[in-house]
């Protein structure tokens, strides 16, 4: 019995080694397709409107909340998103990805529209929670990308730039009229989020 | 499983070495050396992270780094070209990828000697990862010179830009930290991509 | 005698650099014997590689070395050369048509495909894709040109003057490059190369004078010296372009794009240098006082050495 256990052990190792070598063969191509990987990664967040508006909402909300949220949210988001991405890479099925992303647009849009000011940690946890879903959606396609690293860099950069555009738009909050415009924009994002949520739940076609 | 983890990690990193081939000999060995680290994101991103970190340090640290990092890279490249078998050392790269990004995100001000030590160790490892067997004679010298010049250019321009922007703009240091968090995120995803399949088996 | 060996090695190294401007190029000659039937012939030289790159002809052609048969359709369609860039810098395909016309096309790793048309005219984007990288590559591999540009940057004191000087250099070498390539003037290559080397030494002397605070004409009007020597460097570029080969039907556009590539490479070099200077200022990383004259002396020494070795080549009639 002991012998058998040992044997199983060895088999497992052989398998691991084989897989590792295979990973090596796959990675050997990684220097090729950098441009393609970057572009496909960069476009990924842009193709889903629900992704796009949720990311802009993060920037807008950060700008509304002012310091330190204005920089804390965009800096923590990529890190948490990467953790969600890891789940996607590992192929761990996360229930309700589409619902989570659609709800994130709804929730973050509502926060901006109502000019909600919860304590910082609540805002961070809320944004972080949704970041996992976004990361998972992008990360799931990472292993199949022509160049996984370039793909990852592409979608992280795109997400970051969407935050930035939200923050830049958010500088309008310096003026009273701008403040109202931003809240209106938040309302629009929330409305779109509601639509996507309804679609994700199968309420509308 | 717990005890096996470090070993698996180390093993997962080995396949990386096979990438260190010449980009193209068309431009000659000097440019092959120069382009090698710059065209491979798994080298370029940690370099950028170190340069951003240098830009956030007191200017003396950044200045010293301009000389020391290229020298460390040169040493590493020579070692990598001469002793490619013991390639295990170069794989700390992945850890550096993540941790340098983290340091930038946290905008940690390290003690000058500590920062220098980090830069030197990282430089040697990175140079090692850029070593290649495909160069001989004069080509070898040119290749090493190319990698070294690339290290100098990337380090100098990026750390100066980071230093300037964090000193001259209100949002500057935040922008640098955000970039750091992007690099860290890329490092996390990339490490996961390389390691997770091995863990799952 | 012991000190002699390093010196010899050093000289050996530099002499190599002086000659090393030739990148291996493979030449495929196709001569039309009957309509649509060609004889193929490879000419290639490379110290390490034996086999020429493998060409892929249009699908309706059958290729059985050395005979290429394209039937009545003739040699039209796409021709691809795999493995370029890895081993050969470029491959030139020369086609001698039955009617006496000769076309030459250059394929590179970045642009391994050409489309052959009955008139021999290439689409403009293909010419651009082939010749911009070639020009870029040529200036970046031409250490002598880069050293000269570096010398010019040392002479100027303001951004406006730098723009003027670099523009003058650009206009001048474009003029002579065009003049030679279009066959208006011809100059022997070796004296040109020697003179280019001499121009580096001369600029180094001017820079040194300028740094010492001596009044020198070249620092007052650096664009003039840039223009004068630019004419010379243009001859050098022309020599390289002629060696690469020009498609007969596309000479003006190929010339234009090669020049664009040269300018892009030159601009990239200047920008990187400026960025480095700025970076050193920001990080307050000043180099020791002796390093500047040392670099200039080094530049002058290299220029002089190249000049002498190239002159030697002319004298021994190599």
XYZ file of C-alpha atoms in Angstrom:
724
model
C 0.000 0.000 0.000
C 2.790 2.258 0.883
C 4.467 1.384 -2.354
C 1.351 2.265 -4.246
C 1.118 5.624 -2.552
C 4.683 6.321 -3.509
C 3.965 5.375 -7.047
C 0.993 7.696 -7.214
C 3.216 10.391 -5.902
C 5.740 9.831 -8.646
C 3.073 9.763 -11.318
C 1.797 13.073 -10.099
C 5.253 14.538 -10.336
C 5.834 13.170 -13.789
C 2.564 14.677 -14.852
C 3.475 18.014 -13.342
C 6.813 17.981 -15.088
C 5.270 17.076 -18.413
C 2.749 19.839 -18.090
C 5.472 22.248 -17.167
C 7.456 21.351 -20.212
C 4.357 21.858 -22.287
C 3.888 25.244 -20.673
C 7.428 25.943 -21.783
C 6.650 25.128 -25.370
C 3.675 27.401 -25.240
C 5.648 30.209 -23.682
C 8.350 29.924 -26.277
C 6.020 31.737 -28.615
C 5.360 34.494 -26.187
C 7.716 36.984 -27.713
C 5.744 36.799 -30.884
C 2.358 38.393 -31.094
C 3.172 41.164 -28.634
C 1.382 43.731 -30.746
C -1.587 41.468 -31.369
C -1.844 40.592 -27.684
C -1.647 44.229 -26.643
C -4.324 45.262 -29.092
C -6.738 42.431 -28.318
C -6.265 43.049 -24.591
C -6.711 46.759 -25.022
C -9.913 46.343 -27.004
C -11.435 43.778 -24.663
C -12.773 46.257 -22.066
C -13.969 48.565 -24.851
C -16.147 46.026 -26.614
C -18.451 45.504 -23.666
C -20.389 48.688 -23.009
C -21.206 47.455 -19.492
C -17.463 47.184 -18.727
C -16.735 50.539 -20.213
C -19.336 52.571 -18.341
C -18.574 50.849 -15.037
C -14.891 51.793 -15.373
C -15.707 55.403 -16.169
C -18.046 55.401 -13.156
C -15.130 54.336 -10.909
C -13.180 57.389 -12.051
C -16.185 59.697 -11.700
C -16.984 58.474 -8.207
C -13.365 58.820 -7.160
C -13.368 62.421 -8.368
C -16.628 63.108 -6.520
C -15.311 61.634 -3.287
C -12.130 63.699 -3.671
C -8.962 62.844 -1.796
C -7.890 60.271 -0.928
C -10.498 58.246 -2.830
C -9.634 59.923 -6.132
C -6.349 58.074 -6.207
C -7.023 55.188 -3.843
C -9.720 53.692 -6.062
C -7.749 53.719 -9.369
C -4.654 52.343 -7.624
C -6.354 49.518 -5.740
C -8.622 48.588 -8.618
C -5.932 47.020 -10.881
C -4.567 44.947 -7.999
C -7.974 43.551 -7.031
C -8.860 43.134 -10.687
C -5.712 41.066 -11.127
C -6.862 38.748 -8.340
C -10.174 38.322 -10.155
C -8.163 37.775 -13.306
C -6.243 34.987 -11.577
C -9.530 33.192 -10.927
C -10.332 33.597 -14.614
C -6.899 32.305 -15.637
C -7.293 29.335 -13.332
C -10.642 28.621 -14.940
C -12.482 28.892 -11.617
C -16.093 29.417 -12.569
C -17.491 32.467 -10.864
C -21.269 32.445 -10.796
C -23.059 35.331 -12.447
C -20.166 37.125 -14.115
C -22.377 38.990 -16.537
C -24.822 39.840 -13.767
C -21.990 41.069 -11.552
C -20.628 43.334 -14.246
C -24.033 44.722 -15.158
C -24.837 45.281 -11.482
C -21.518 47.065 -11.024
C -22.515 49.599 -13.667
C -25.901 50.003 -11.963
C -24.455 50.323 -8.450
C -21.525 52.612 -9.309
C -23.724 54.754 -11.559
C -26.221 55.110 -8.718
C -23.439 56.152 -6.332
C -22.349 58.878 -8.737
C -25.920 59.989 -9.457
C -26.829 60.280 -5.787
C -23.449 61.753 -4.919
C -23.216 59.069 -2.205
C -20.462 59.572 0.348
C -19.988 56.405 2.352
C -16.872 55.932 4.504
C -13.822 55.287 2.372
C -13.479 51.645 3.292
C -17.029 50.880 2.213
C -16.405 52.547 -1.136
C -13.152 50.605 -1.517
C -14.819 47.272 -0.668
C -17.700 47.963 -3.044
C -15.394 48.864 -5.932
C -13.059 45.978 -5.068
C -15.953 43.522 -5.041
C -16.933 44.460 -8.565
C -13.298 44.594 -9.682
C -13.134 40.824 -9.148
C -15.908 40.284 -11.701
C -14.304 42.566 -14.256
C -10.933 40.915 -13.767
C -12.438 37.467 -14.105
C -14.141 38.319 -17.377
C -10.871 39.605 -18.879
C -8.644 36.989 -17.268
C -10.669 34.050 -18.554
C -9.469 34.799 -22.061
C -5.866 35.430 -21.091
C -4.478 31.892 -21.494
C -5.790 31.670 -25.061
C -4.317 35.014 -26.110
C -1.518 35.106 -28.686
C 0.685 36.651 -26.036
C -0.862 36.348 -22.557
C 1.363 38.933 -20.910
C 0.750 41.483 -23.654
C -2.968 40.757 -23.461
C -2.907 41.350 -19.694
C -0.965 44.586 -20.086
C -3.435 45.652 -22.775
C -6.566 45.258 -20.708
C -4.992 46.682 -17.553
C -3.850 49.750 -19.477
C -7.244 50.192 -21.080
C -9.017 49.879 -17.736
C -6.628 52.390 -16.203
C -7.175 54.848 -19.021
C -10.944 54.498 -18.615
C -10.518 55.370 -14.932
C -8.409 58.318 -15.971
C -11.042 59.589 -18.373
C -13.594 59.273 -15.556
C -11.322 61.267 -13.256
C -10.714 63.928 -15.912
C -14.447 64.238 -16.521
C -14.809 64.346 -12.752
C -12.743 67.536 -12.520
C -15.942 69.217 -13.684
C -17.106 68.850 -10.064
C -15.171 72.016 -9.316
C -18.058 73.985 -10.796
C -21.631 73.726 -9.549
C -23.020 73.155 -13.037
C -20.358 70.536 -13.664
C -21.347 68.783 -10.442
C -24.878 68.425 -11.723
C -23.621 67.252 -15.136
C -21.551 64.528 -13.470
C -24.546 63.381 -11.432
C -26.558 63.288 -14.631
C -23.848 61.181 -16.250
C -23.956 58.866 -13.246
C -27.714 58.556 -13.730
C -27.191 57.627 -17.362
C -24.648 54.971 -16.392
C -27.055 53.621 -13.744
C -29.869 53.463 -16.301
C -27.686 51.576 -18.766
C -26.557 49.342 -15.910
C -30.196 48.635 -15.052
C -30.837 47.701 -18.663
C -27.823 45.367 -18.782
C -28.831 43.843 -15.437
C -32.315 43.154 -16.707
C -30.808 41.569 -19.804
C -28.414 39.504 -17.703
C -31.248 38.208 -15.544
C -33.122 37.335 -18.699
C -35.914 39.790 -17.987
C -35.576 41.362 -21.436
C -34.317 39.871 -24.641
C 0.842 20.025 -1.123
C 2.016 22.808 1.165
C 5.582 21.658 1.176
C 5.670 21.094 -2.529
C 4.606 24.591 -3.339
C 8.041 26.276 -3.445
C 9.411 23.511 -5.606
C 6.522 23.771 -8.034
C 7.001 27.500 -8.185
C 10.642 27.107 -9.048
C 9.892 24.472 -11.651
C 7.162 26.534 -13.227
C 9.641 29.268 -13.846
C 12.204 27.203 -15.707
C 10.537 27.252 -19.105
C 11.086 30.977 -19.258
C 14.765 30.542 -20.059
C 14.046 29.235 -23.481
C 12.833 32.664 -24.528
C 16.189 34.258 -24.359
C 16.840 33.973 -28.040
C 18.000 36.754 -30.284
C 15.288 38.945 -31.659
C 16.922 39.221 -35.025
C 20.469 39.315 -36.205
C 19.510 41.634 -39.003
C 20.426 44.761 -37.089
C 23.662 43.289 -35.793
C 24.478 42.090 -32.293
C 24.507 45.514 -30.678
C 20.918 46.255 -31.571
C 19.928 42.650 -30.932
C 21.182 43.187 -27.383
C 19.461 46.529 -27.133
C 16.122 45.282 -28.410
C 16.093 41.990 -26.534
C 14.979 43.319 -23.150
C 12.910 46.126 -24.618
C 10.771 43.975 -26.875
C 10.017 41.358 -24.243
C 7.401 42.704 -21.837
C 8.474 40.313 -19.070
C 11.803 42.163 -19.018
C 10.674 45.644 -19.899
C 7.906 45.964 -17.288
C 10.069 45.096 -14.241
C 12.750 47.463 -15.583
C 10.184 50.223 -15.813
C 9.002 49.392 -12.297
C 12.537 49.706 -10.932
C 13.002 52.985 -12.813
C 9.733 54.394 -11.432
C 10.788 53.294 -7.962
C 14.121 55.049 -8.469
C 12.242 58.181 -9.471
C 10.337 58.101 -6.184
C 13.528 57.749 -4.142
C 15.701 60.648 -3.024
C 17.628 61.899 -6.026
C 20.931 60.504 -4.705
C 19.590 56.957 -4.931
C 18.287 57.482 -8.445
C 21.555 59.044 -9.529
C 23.644 56.212 -8.157
C 21.326 53.756 -9.862
C 22.136 55.223 -13.292
C 25.627 53.823 -13.031
C 25.063 50.727 -10.932
C 22.063 49.175 -12.642
C 23.641 49.048 -16.133
C 26.828 47.644 -14.589
C 24.831 44.971 -12.787
C 22.970 44.164 -15.985
C 26.251 43.916 -17.889
C 27.647 41.530 -15.283
C 24.494 39.460 -15.407
C 24.463 39.318 -19.185
C 28.065 38.137 -19.303
C 27.233 35.444 -16.752
C 24.103 34.503 -18.682
C 26.059 34.125 -21.901
C 28.807 32.084 -20.241
C 26.860 29.832 -17.873
C 23.397 29.366 -19.261
C 22.885 25.982 -17.549
C 22.326 27.235 -14.045
C 19.346 29.167 -15.285
C 17.372 28.843 -12.058
C 18.676 32.145 -10.773
C 17.173 34.156 -13.583
C 13.680 33.073 -12.669
C 13.484 35.270 -9.620
C 12.479 37.693 -12.371
C 8.827 36.823 -11.855
C 8.984 37.638 -8.177
C 10.731 40.911 -8.989
C 8.033 41.745 -11.533
C 5.367 41.646 -8.853
C 7.307 43.019 -5.903
C 8.832 45.994 -7.724
C 5.342 46.933 -8.892
C 4.146 46.663 -5.298
C 6.975 48.874 -4.036
C 6.075 51.542 -6.592
C 2.382 51.316 -5.676
C 3.235 51.834 -2.036
C 5.704 54.584 -3.020
C 8.109 53.249 -0.410
C 11.163 55.318 0.280
C 13.898 52.806 0.870
C 17.149 53.464 2.618
C 19.754 54.328 0.027
C 21.849 51.226 0.619
C 18.765 48.995 0.584
C 17.562 50.451 -2.698
C 21.008 50.043 -4.217
C 21.108 46.433 -3.090
C 17.687 45.756 -4.634
C 18.749 47.395 -7.893
C 22.022 45.455 -8.032
C 20.478 42.060 -7.364
C 17.649 42.715 -9.777
C 20.101 44.020 -12.396
C 22.266 40.914 -12.276
C 19.230 38.637 -12.464
C 17.737 40.582 -15.350
C 21.040 40.676 -17.199
C 21.288 36.945 -16.674
C 17.846 36.473 -18.176
C 19.002 38.351 -21.253
C 22.023 36.147 -21.803
C 22.215 34.194 -25.012
C 24.341 31.487 -26.544
C 24.063 32.814 -30.065
C 26.855 35.364 -29.917
C 30.589 34.869 -30.311
C 33.735 36.990 -30.234
C 33.128 40.610 -31.095
C 29.435 39.830 -31.350
C 29.443 38.836 -27.696
C 30.932 42.179 -26.645
C 28.510 44.079 -28.858
C 25.559 42.116 -27.517
C 26.481 42.770 -23.889
C 27.077 46.435 -24.735
C 23.651 46.585 -26.358
C 21.833 45.160 -23.334
C 23.787 47.497 -21.065
C 22.991 50.574 -23.144
C 19.318 49.601 -23.165
C 19.428 49.318 -19.366
C 21.031 52.728 -19.107
C 18.581 54.427 -21.484
C 15.433 52.897 -19.980
C 16.599 53.551 -16.432
C 17.792 57.114 -17.010
C 14.842 58.457 -18.966
C 12.131 56.712 -16.964
C 13.498 57.496 -13.520
C 14.109 61.119 -14.496
C 10.566 61.404 -15.846
C 9.137 59.841 -12.681
C 11.269 62.087 -10.486
C 10.310 65.209 -12.402
C 6.600 64.521 -12.625
C 6.248 63.564 -8.979
C 8.113 66.694 -7.986
C 6.466 69.174 -10.340
C 2.850 68.090 -10.556
C 0.357 67.648 -7.756
C -0.975 64.482 -9.312
C 2.476 63.337 -10.423
C 3.336 60.886 -7.675
C -0.186 59.444 -7.832
C 0.217 58.854 -11.563
C 3.520 57.073 -10.931
C 1.912 54.938 -8.240
C -0.994 54.099 -10.517
C 1.499 52.946 -13.163
C 3.157 50.861 -10.479
C -0.161 49.217 -9.647
C -0.686 48.418 -13.329
C 2.705 46.719 -13.471
C 1.946 44.851 -10.269
C -1.380 43.687 -11.710
C 0.347 42.514 -14.887
C 2.872 40.687 -12.715
C 0.124 38.948 -10.732
C -1.714 37.839 -13.869
C 1.431 36.700 -15.611
C 2.692 34.745 -12.608
C -0.740 33.168 -12.334
C -0.707 32.224 -15.977
C 2.658 30.492 -15.601
C 2.151 28.887 -12.214
C -1.540 28.054 -11.874
C -1.677 25.338 -14.559
C 1.119 23.522 -12.734
C -0.615 23.787 -9.367
C -3.872 22.467 -10.701
C -2.416 19.313 -12.150
C 56.125 44.832 -26.661
C 53.439 43.682 -24.278
C 51.503 46.928 -24.593
C 51.385 46.378 -28.295
C 48.940 43.491 -28.220
C 45.954 45.332 -26.742
C 46.598 48.159 -29.166
C 46.642 45.735 -32.055
C 43.425 44.140 -30.864
C 41.848 47.534 -30.515
C 42.892 48.516 -34.020
C 41.672 45.202 -35.331
C 38.308 45.892 -33.751
C 37.996 49.318 -35.246
C 39.135 48.256 -38.662
C 36.421 45.648 -38.563
C 33.920 48.304 -37.722
C 35.129 50.353 -40.633
C 34.398 47.539 -43.042
C 31.452 46.044 -41.258
C 28.929 48.139 -43.064
C 28.111 45.352 -45.482
C 25.182 43.237 -44.405
C 24.694 39.936 -46.166
C 22.323 40.275 -49.081
C 21.153 37.472 -51.324
C 20.541 38.142 -54.984
C 18.100 36.088 -57.053
C 18.358 36.682 -60.769
C 15.472 35.554 -62.977
C 16.119 35.716 -66.725
C 13.209 35.214 -69.077
C 14.145 32.708 -71.811
C 10.770 32.283 -73.454
C 7.487 33.929 -72.565
C 6.767 32.962 -68.971
C 9.826 30.706 -68.581
C 12.725 31.909 -66.472
C 16.190 30.752 -65.514
C 16.864 31.333 -61.823
C 20.293 32.003 -60.405
C 21.293 32.664 -56.792
C 24.184 34.875 -55.808
C 24.759 35.143 -52.107
C 27.595 35.666 -49.740
C 27.544 35.034 -46.087
C 30.237 33.745 -43.826
C 28.017 31.503 -41.721
C 24.989 30.564 -43.765
C 25.103 28.286 -46.761
C 21.544 28.163 -47.984
C 19.764 31.060 -49.617
C 16.269 31.958 -48.421
C 13.476 29.961 -50.041
C 11.252 31.852 -52.471
C 7.546 31.113 -52.883
C 6.299 31.952 -56.366
C 2.727 32.671 -57.502
C 0.559 29.541 -57.419
C 0.325 29.133 -61.174
C 4.112 28.933 -61.511
C 6.116 25.749 -61.159
C 9.611 26.111 -59.776
C 12.192 23.438 -60.285
C 15.531 25.049 -59.658
C 16.920 26.534 -61.858
C 13.807 26.663 -64.036
C 10.728 28.701 -63.280
C 7.706 28.186 -65.511
C 4.780 30.528 -65.210
C 3.064 29.627 -68.461
C 1.206 32.123 -70.550
C -0.014 34.123 -67.563
C 3.569 35.209 -67.052
C 5.291 36.124 -63.800
C 2.543 38.126 -62.109
C 1.227 37.779 -58.576
C 2.892 37.603 -55.185
C 6.426 36.453 -54.514
C 7.371 35.720 -50.920
C 10.766 35.085 -49.386
C 10.586 33.243 -46.081
C 13.226 33.383 -43.326
C 14.357 36.836 -44.289
C 15.647 38.923 -41.460
C 16.837 35.907 -39.544
C 19.737 35.172 -41.798
C 19.857 37.674 -44.553
C 19.446 41.365 -44.156
C 17.576 41.519 -47.418
C 17.151 39.730 -50.699
C 17.175 41.402 -54.076
C 15.119 39.856 -56.853
C 16.335 40.929 -60.250
C 14.142 40.101 -63.247
C 15.504 40.366 -66.780
C 12.474 40.391 -69.058
C 12.592 39.155 -72.610
C 12.044 42.636 -73.971
C 15.305 43.786 -72.382
C 13.686 45.497 -69.414
C 15.238 44.811 -65.995
C 13.447 45.154 -62.700
C 14.945 44.877 -59.235
C 12.958 44.428 -56.054
C 14.221 44.381 -52.499
C 12.617 42.162 -49.919
C 13.306 42.417 -46.209
C 12.278 40.548 -43.103
C 9.730 43.237 -42.348
C 8.432 43.091 -45.882
C 9.065 39.626 -47.360
C 6.434 39.852 -50.110
C 6.187 41.722 -53.385
C 3.370 41.853 -55.873
C 4.499 41.585 -59.467
C 2.359 43.371 -62.002
C 2.604 43.255 -65.805
C 3.946 46.812 -65.901
C 6.476 46.194 -63.143
C 5.118 48.988 -60.994
C 4.829 48.249 -57.275
C 1.977 49.530 -55.123
C 3.133 52.523 -53.112
C 2.519 50.911 -49.729
C 4.796 48.015 -50.644
C 7.583 50.374 -51.579
C 7.078 52.196 -48.287
C 7.040 48.969 -46.292
C 10.318 47.896 -47.879
C 12.314 51.107 -47.994
C 11.403 52.930 -44.779
C 12.870 50.103 -42.630
C 15.913 49.924 -44.900
C 16.633 53.625 -44.448
C 16.012 53.411 -40.710
C 18.305 50.431 -40.453
C 21.014 52.066 -42.499
C 21.353 55.174 -40.354
C 21.195 53.240 -37.089
C 23.911 50.871 -38.280
C 25.977 53.739 -39.643
C 27.963 54.721 -36.587
C 29.842 57.312 -38.635
C 26.640 59.199 -39.474
C 25.430 59.048 -35.885
C 28.747 60.311 -34.518
C 28.589 63.236 -36.890
C 25.050 64.104 -35.772
C 26.197 63.856 -32.157
C 29.001 66.299 -32.940
C 26.482 68.713 -34.462
C 24.323 68.489 -31.338
C 27.353 69.521 -29.304
C 27.915 72.600 -31.431
C 24.470 74.099 -31.055
C 23.381 76.050 -28.009
C 19.628 76.496 -28.463
C 16.670 74.382 -29.523
C 15.903 76.653 -32.460
C 19.475 76.318 -33.652
C 19.316 72.550 -33.239
C 16.185 72.341 -35.384
C 17.835 74.549 -38.022
C 21.045 72.512 -37.994
C 19.362 69.118 -38.216
C 17.080 70.410 -40.976
C 20.082 71.700 -42.906
C 21.806 68.339 -42.554
C 18.645 66.589 -43.718
C 18.113 68.822 -46.741
C 21.746 68.508 -47.772
C 21.970 64.735 -47.616
C 18.580 64.384 -49.300
C 19.856 66.487 -52.186
C 22.941 64.426 -52.873
C 21.178 61.149 -52.173
C 18.603 62.028 -54.815
C 21.159 63.382 -57.249
C 23.254 60.233 -57.175
C 20.352 57.784 -57.182
C 18.672 59.489 -60.115
C 21.973 59.351 -61.951
C 22.641 63.080 -62.216
C 26.044 62.829 -60.624
C 28.340 59.968 -59.800
C 31.007 59.798 -57.137
C 33.401 56.993 -56.262
C 32.435 55.328 -53.025
C 35.753 54.940 -51.254
C 36.834 58.585 -51.204
C 33.343 59.487 -50.006
C 33.626 57.097 -47.072
C 37.061 58.454 -46.217
C 35.751 62.014 -46.344
C 32.806 61.109 -44.112
C 35.271 59.796 -41.542
C 37.265 63.004 -41.868
C 34.103 65.062 -41.293
C 33.718 63.448 -37.874
C 37.269 64.399 -36.941
C 36.741 67.965 -38.155
C 33.511 68.365 -36.184
C 35.263 66.990 -33.108
C 37.947 69.672 -33.465
C 35.279 72.362 -33.836
C 33.415 71.101 -30.784
C 36.618 71.172 -28.762
C 37.326 74.753 -29.825
C 33.767 75.722 -28.980
C 33.989 74.110 -25.562
C 37.184 75.976 -24.792
C 35.350 79.195 -25.468
C 37.270 79.977 -28.615
C 35.218 81.736 -31.198
C 34.647 79.484 -34.124
C 32.524 79.921 -37.186
C 30.981 76.480 -36.907
C 29.387 77.286 -33.555
C 28.033 80.594 -34.843
C 26.490 79.041 -37.909
C 26.378 75.280 -37.221
C 23.732 74.849 -39.902
C 26.313 75.829 -42.517
C 28.751 73.089 -41.497
C 25.798 70.700 -41.227
C 24.743 71.548 -44.754
C 28.227 71.275 -46.219
C 29.025 67.913 -44.682
C 25.438 66.797 -45.157
C 26.062 66.840 -48.912
C 28.903 64.425 -48.273
C 26.899 62.075 -46.059
C 24.194 61.970 -48.736
C 26.734 60.409 -51.095
C 27.302 57.743 -48.475
C 23.577 56.992 -48.174
C 23.366 56.827 -51.971
C 26.114 54.224 -52.057
C 24.169 52.071 -49.618
C 20.910 52.520 -51.502
C 22.488 51.555 -54.801
C 23.844 48.405 -53.215
C 20.426 47.498 -51.860
C 18.922 47.928 -55.287
C 16.070 50.040 -56.547
C 12.992 48.926 -58.454
C 13.437 50.586 -61.839
C 9.795 51.590 -62.151
C 9.666 53.000 -58.644
C 12.910 54.909 -58.260
C 11.431 58.200 -57.012
C 9.130 56.622 -54.443
C 11.753 54.141 -53.219
C 14.201 57.013 -52.873
C 11.658 59.063 -50.966
C 10.811 56.280 -48.541
C 14.445 55.321 -47.985
C 15.092 58.939 -47.099
C 12.056 59.006 -44.801
C 13.496 55.970 -43.020
C 16.865 57.708 -42.659
C 15.194 60.822 -41.216
C 13.121 58.768 -38.775
C 16.222 56.974 -37.554
C 18.103 60.238 -37.220
C 15.204 61.833 -35.367
C 14.950 58.873 -33.003
C 18.674 59.167 -32.247
C 18.474 62.919 -31.630
C 15.402 62.569 -29.401
C 16.947 59.800 -27.297
C 20.110 61.893 -26.876
C 18.110 64.969 -25.858
C 16.026 62.895 -23.443
C 19.208 61.538 -21.865
C 20.675 65.020 -21.439
C 17.418 66.235 -19.876
C 17.302 63.203 -17.588
C 20.805 63.817 -16.326
C 19.854 67.401 -15.531
C 16.725 66.363 -13.642
C 18.593 63.767 -11.599
C 21.465 66.225 -11.099
C 23.788 63.550 -12.395
C 26.625 65.602 -13.788
C 29.482 63.705 -15.308
C 32.996 64.588 -14.114
C 34.583 67.570 -15.874
C 37.210 65.530 -17.707
C 34.649 63.236 -19.326
C 33.514 65.789 -21.871
C 36.879 66.551 -23.522
C 37.692 62.850 -23.235
C 34.598 61.939 -25.231
C 35.313 64.573 -27.848
C 38.919 63.449 -28.164
C 37.675 59.883 -28.459
C 35.276 60.901 -31.195
C 38.039 62.729 -33.041
C 40.376 59.773 -32.651
C 37.822 57.341 -34.044
C 37.075 59.678 -36.954
C 40.763 60.081 -37.713
C 41.385 56.380 -37.439
C 38.550 55.548 -39.797
C 39.817 58.222 -42.158
C 43.317 56.762 -42.185
C 42.150 53.186 -42.576
C 39.779 54.102 -45.392
C 42.508 56.159 -47.040
C 44.788 53.165 -46.744
C 42.172 51.097 -48.552
C 42.148 53.569 -51.404
C 45.953 53.702 -51.604
C 46.417 49.954 -51.705
C 43.651 49.854 -54.266
C 41.441 47.415 -52.397
